[in-house]
mmCIF file of C-alpha atoms in Angstrom:
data_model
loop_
_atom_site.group_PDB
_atom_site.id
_atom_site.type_symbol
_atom_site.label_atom_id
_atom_site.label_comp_id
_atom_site.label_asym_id
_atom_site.label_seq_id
_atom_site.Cartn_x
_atom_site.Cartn_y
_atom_site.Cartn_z
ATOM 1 C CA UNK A 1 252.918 177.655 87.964
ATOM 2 C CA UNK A 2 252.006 176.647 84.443
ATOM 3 C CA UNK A 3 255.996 176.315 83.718
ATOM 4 C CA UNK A 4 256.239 174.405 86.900
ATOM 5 C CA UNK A 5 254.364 171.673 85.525
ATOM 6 C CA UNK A 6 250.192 172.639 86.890
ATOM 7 C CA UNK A 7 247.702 172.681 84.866
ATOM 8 C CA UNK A 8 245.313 175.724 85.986
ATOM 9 C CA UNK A 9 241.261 174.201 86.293
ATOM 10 C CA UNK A 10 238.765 175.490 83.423
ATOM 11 C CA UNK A 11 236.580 175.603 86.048
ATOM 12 C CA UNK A 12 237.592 177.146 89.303
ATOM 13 C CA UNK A 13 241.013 179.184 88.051
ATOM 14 C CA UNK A 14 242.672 179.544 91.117
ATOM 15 C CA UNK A 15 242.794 175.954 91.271
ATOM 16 C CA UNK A 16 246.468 174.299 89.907
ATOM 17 C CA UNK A 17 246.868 170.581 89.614
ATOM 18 C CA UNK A 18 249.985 168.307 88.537
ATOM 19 C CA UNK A 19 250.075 164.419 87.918
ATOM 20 C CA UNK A 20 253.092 162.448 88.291
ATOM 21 C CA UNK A 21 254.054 159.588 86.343
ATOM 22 C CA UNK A 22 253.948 157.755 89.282
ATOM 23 C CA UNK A 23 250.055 158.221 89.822
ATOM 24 C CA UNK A 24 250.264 160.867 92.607
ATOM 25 C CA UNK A 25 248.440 164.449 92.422
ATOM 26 C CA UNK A 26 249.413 167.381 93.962
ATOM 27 C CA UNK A 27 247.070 170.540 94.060
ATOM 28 C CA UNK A 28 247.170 174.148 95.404
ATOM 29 C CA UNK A 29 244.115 176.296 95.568
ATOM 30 C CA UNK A 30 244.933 180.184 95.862
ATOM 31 C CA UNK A 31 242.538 182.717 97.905
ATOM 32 C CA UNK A 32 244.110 186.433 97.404
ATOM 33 C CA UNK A 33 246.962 185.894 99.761
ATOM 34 C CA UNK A 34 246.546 182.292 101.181
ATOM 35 C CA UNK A 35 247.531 178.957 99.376
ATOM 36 C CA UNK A 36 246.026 175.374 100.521
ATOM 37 C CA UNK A 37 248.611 172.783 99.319
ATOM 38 C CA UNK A 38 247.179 169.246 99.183
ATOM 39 C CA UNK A 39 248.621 165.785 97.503
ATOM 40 C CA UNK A 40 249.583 162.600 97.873
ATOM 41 C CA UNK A 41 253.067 163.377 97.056
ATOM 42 C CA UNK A 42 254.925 164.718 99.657
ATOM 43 C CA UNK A 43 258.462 165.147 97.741
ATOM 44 C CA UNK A 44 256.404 167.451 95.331
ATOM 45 C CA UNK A 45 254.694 169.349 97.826
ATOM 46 C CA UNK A 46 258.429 169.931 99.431
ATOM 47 C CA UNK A 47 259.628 170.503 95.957
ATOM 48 C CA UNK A 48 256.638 173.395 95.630
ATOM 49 C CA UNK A 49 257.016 175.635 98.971
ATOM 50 C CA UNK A 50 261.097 175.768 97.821
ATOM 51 C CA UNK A 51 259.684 177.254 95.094
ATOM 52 C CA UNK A 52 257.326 179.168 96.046
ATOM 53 C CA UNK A 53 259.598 180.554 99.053
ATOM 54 C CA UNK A 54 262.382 181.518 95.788
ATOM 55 C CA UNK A 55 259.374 183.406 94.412
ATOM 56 C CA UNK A 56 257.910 185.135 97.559
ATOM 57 C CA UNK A 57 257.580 186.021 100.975
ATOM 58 C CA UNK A 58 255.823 183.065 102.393
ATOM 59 C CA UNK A 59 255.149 181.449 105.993
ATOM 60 C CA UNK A 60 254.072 177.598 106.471
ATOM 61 C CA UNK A 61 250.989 177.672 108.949
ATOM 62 C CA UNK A 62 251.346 173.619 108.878
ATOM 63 C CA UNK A 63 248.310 171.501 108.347
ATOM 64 C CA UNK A 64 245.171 173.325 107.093
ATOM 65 C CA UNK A 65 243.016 174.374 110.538
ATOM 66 C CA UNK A 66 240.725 177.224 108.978
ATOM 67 C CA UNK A 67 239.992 178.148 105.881
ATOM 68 C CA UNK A 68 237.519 181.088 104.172
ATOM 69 C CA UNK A 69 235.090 180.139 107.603
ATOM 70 C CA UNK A 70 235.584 176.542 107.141
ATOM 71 C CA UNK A 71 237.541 174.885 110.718
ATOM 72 C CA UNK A 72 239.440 171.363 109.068
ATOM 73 C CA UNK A 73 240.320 169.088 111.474
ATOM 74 C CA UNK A 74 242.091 165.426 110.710
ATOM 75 C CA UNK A 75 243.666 162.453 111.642
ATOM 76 C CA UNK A 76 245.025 159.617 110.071
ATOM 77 C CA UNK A 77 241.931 157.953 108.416
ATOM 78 C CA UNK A 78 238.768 161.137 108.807
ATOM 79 C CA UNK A 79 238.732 164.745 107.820
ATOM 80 C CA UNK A 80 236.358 166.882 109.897
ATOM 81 C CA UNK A 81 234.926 169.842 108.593
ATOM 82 C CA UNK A 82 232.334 172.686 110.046
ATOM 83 C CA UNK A 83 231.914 176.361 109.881
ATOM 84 C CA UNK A 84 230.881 176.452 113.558
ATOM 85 C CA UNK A 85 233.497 179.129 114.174
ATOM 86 C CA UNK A 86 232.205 180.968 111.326
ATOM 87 C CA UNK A 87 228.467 180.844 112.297
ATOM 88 C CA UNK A 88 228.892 181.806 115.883
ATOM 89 C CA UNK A 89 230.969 184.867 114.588
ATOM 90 C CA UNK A 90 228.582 186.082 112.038
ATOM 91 C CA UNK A 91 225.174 185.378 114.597
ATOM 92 C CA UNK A 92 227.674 187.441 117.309
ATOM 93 C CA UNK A 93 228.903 189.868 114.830
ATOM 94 C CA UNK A 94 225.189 190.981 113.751
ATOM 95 C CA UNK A 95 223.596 190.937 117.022
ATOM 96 C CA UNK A 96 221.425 187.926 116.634
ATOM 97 C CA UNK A 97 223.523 185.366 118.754
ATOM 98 C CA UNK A 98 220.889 186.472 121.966
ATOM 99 C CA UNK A 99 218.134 186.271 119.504
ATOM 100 C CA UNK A 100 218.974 182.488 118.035
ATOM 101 C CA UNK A 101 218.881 181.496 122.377
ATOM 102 C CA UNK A 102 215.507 183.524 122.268
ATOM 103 C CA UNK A 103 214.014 182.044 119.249
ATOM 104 C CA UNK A 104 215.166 178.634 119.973
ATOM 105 C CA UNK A 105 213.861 178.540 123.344
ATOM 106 C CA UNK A 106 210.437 179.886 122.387
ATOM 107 C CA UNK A 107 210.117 177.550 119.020
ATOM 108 C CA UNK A 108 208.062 175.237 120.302
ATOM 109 C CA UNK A 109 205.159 178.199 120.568
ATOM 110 C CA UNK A 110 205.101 177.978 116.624
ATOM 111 C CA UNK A 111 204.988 174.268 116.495
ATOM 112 C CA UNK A 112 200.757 174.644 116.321
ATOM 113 C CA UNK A 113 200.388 177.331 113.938
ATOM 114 C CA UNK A 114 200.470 175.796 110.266
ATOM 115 C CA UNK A 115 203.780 174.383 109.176
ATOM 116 C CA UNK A 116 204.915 176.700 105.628
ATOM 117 C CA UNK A 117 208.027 176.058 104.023
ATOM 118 C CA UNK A 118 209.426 179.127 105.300
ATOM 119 C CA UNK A 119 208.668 178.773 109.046
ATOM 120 C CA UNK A 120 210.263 174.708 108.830
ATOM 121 C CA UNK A 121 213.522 176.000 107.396
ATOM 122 C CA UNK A 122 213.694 179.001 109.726
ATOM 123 C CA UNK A 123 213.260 176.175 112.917
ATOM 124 C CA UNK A 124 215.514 173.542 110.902
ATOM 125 C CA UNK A 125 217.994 176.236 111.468
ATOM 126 C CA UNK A 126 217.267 177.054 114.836
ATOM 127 C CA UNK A 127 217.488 173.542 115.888
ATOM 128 C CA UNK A 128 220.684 172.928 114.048
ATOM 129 C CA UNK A 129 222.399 176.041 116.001
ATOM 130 C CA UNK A 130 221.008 175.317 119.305
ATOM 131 C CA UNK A 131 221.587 171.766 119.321
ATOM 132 C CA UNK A 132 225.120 171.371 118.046
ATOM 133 C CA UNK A 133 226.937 173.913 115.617
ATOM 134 C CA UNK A 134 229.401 172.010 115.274
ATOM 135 C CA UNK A 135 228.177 169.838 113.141
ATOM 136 C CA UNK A 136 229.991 169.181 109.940
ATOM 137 C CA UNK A 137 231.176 167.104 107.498
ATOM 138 C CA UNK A 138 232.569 163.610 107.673
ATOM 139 C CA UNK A 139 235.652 162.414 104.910
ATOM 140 C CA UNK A 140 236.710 158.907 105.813
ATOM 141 C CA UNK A 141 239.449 157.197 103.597
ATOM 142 C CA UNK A 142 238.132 154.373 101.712
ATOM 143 C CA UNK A 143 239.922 151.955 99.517
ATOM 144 C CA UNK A 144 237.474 152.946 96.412
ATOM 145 C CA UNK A 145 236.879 156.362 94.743
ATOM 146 C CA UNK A 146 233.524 155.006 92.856
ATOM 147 C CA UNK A 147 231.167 158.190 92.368
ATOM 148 C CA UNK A 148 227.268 157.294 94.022
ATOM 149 C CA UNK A 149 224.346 159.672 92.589
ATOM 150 C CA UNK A 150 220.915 158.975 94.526
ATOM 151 C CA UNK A 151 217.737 160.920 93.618
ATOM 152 C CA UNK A 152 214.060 161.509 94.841
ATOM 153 C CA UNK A 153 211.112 163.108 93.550
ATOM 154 C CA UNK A 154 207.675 164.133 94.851
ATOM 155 C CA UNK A 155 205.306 165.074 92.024
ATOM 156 C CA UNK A 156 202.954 167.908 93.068
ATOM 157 C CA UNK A 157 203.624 166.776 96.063
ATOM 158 C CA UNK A 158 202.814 169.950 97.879
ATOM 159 C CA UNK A 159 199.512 170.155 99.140
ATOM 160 C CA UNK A 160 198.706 174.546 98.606
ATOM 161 C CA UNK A 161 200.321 174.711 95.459
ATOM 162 C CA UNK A 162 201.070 171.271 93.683
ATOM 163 C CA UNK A 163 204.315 171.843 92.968
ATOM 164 C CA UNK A 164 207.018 169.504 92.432
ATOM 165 C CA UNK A 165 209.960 168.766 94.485
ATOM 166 C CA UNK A 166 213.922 166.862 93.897
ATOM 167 C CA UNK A 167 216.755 166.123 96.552
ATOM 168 C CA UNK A 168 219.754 164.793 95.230
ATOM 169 C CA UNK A 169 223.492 163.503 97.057
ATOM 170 C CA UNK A 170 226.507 162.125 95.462
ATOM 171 C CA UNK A 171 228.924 160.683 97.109
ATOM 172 C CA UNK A 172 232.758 159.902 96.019
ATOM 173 C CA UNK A 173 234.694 157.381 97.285
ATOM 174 C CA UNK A 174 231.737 156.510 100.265
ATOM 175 C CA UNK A 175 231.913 160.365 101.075
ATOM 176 C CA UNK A 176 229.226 163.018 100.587
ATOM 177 C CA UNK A 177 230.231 166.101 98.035
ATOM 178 C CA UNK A 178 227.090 166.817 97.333
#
């Protein structure tokens, strides 16, 4: 891919990227046996899977609908992503599907015993899978791709053992990444 023209990331190295002199980007990310094309230039793109088909046995699935647990969905303007798939499957796959419904339905029991870190994550999760699993995130197309860092600390803020706590997000282009 390097002769084609891509220029493999430093820091993820399955990760190939080419610029055109015409301002347009078209990546490929490779997982063992699968490739995600993306870009903004579609004659490149076309230009790749010819390629790629010269080089090996491949099959065009289309647009990208699941991906290593992550379900994509899009239309013109948003791109949806979740791992609801992915979570039911692994909460069915070990047995604990019936025990989520369980625990969920009997949460409120805890709600009077004293609130520890632990025991608010393990009901933030509970919540989150009984209430909607498919939640996800949100990519809407925005006419800017300005980068937005916003940051919060609480200085010994916790009450049994004073210790400090940061949250952080960044968003790029009006969209959460982290």
């Amino acid at each position: 891919m390097l002769k084609y023209g891509f220029k493999q990331s430093q820091a993820d190295h399955t990760l190939f990227v080419k610029h055109s002199s015409h301002g347009k980007t078209t990546a490929f990310i490779v997982y063992i046996d699968d490739i995600v094309l993306i870009g903004d230039n579609v004659e490149e793109i076309s230009c790749l899977k010819e390629y790629l088909a010269k080089e090996f046995e491949i099959k065009d699935l289309g647009y990208l609908k699941y991906f290593l647990g992550i379900e994509v969905a899009r239309s013109k303007d948003v791109i949806f992503i979740c791992q609801r798939k992915y979570v039911l499957d692994l909460l069915k796959e070990t047995g604990m599907l019936a025990e989520v419904a369980i625990a969920v339905s009997t949460v409120s029991q805890f709600m009077h015993a004293p609130r520890t870190s632990h025991l608010e994550a393990v009901m933030r999760i509970l919540r989150y899978l009984k209430s909607s699993p498919e939640k996800g995130l949100y990519f809407s197309k925005h006419s800017h791709l300005s980068v937005e860092a916003f940051t919060d600390a609480d200085w010994a803020g916790l009450v049994t053992d004073r210790r400090s706590t940061s949250e952080y997000c960044t968003f790029v282009g009006g969209n959460l990444v982290t």
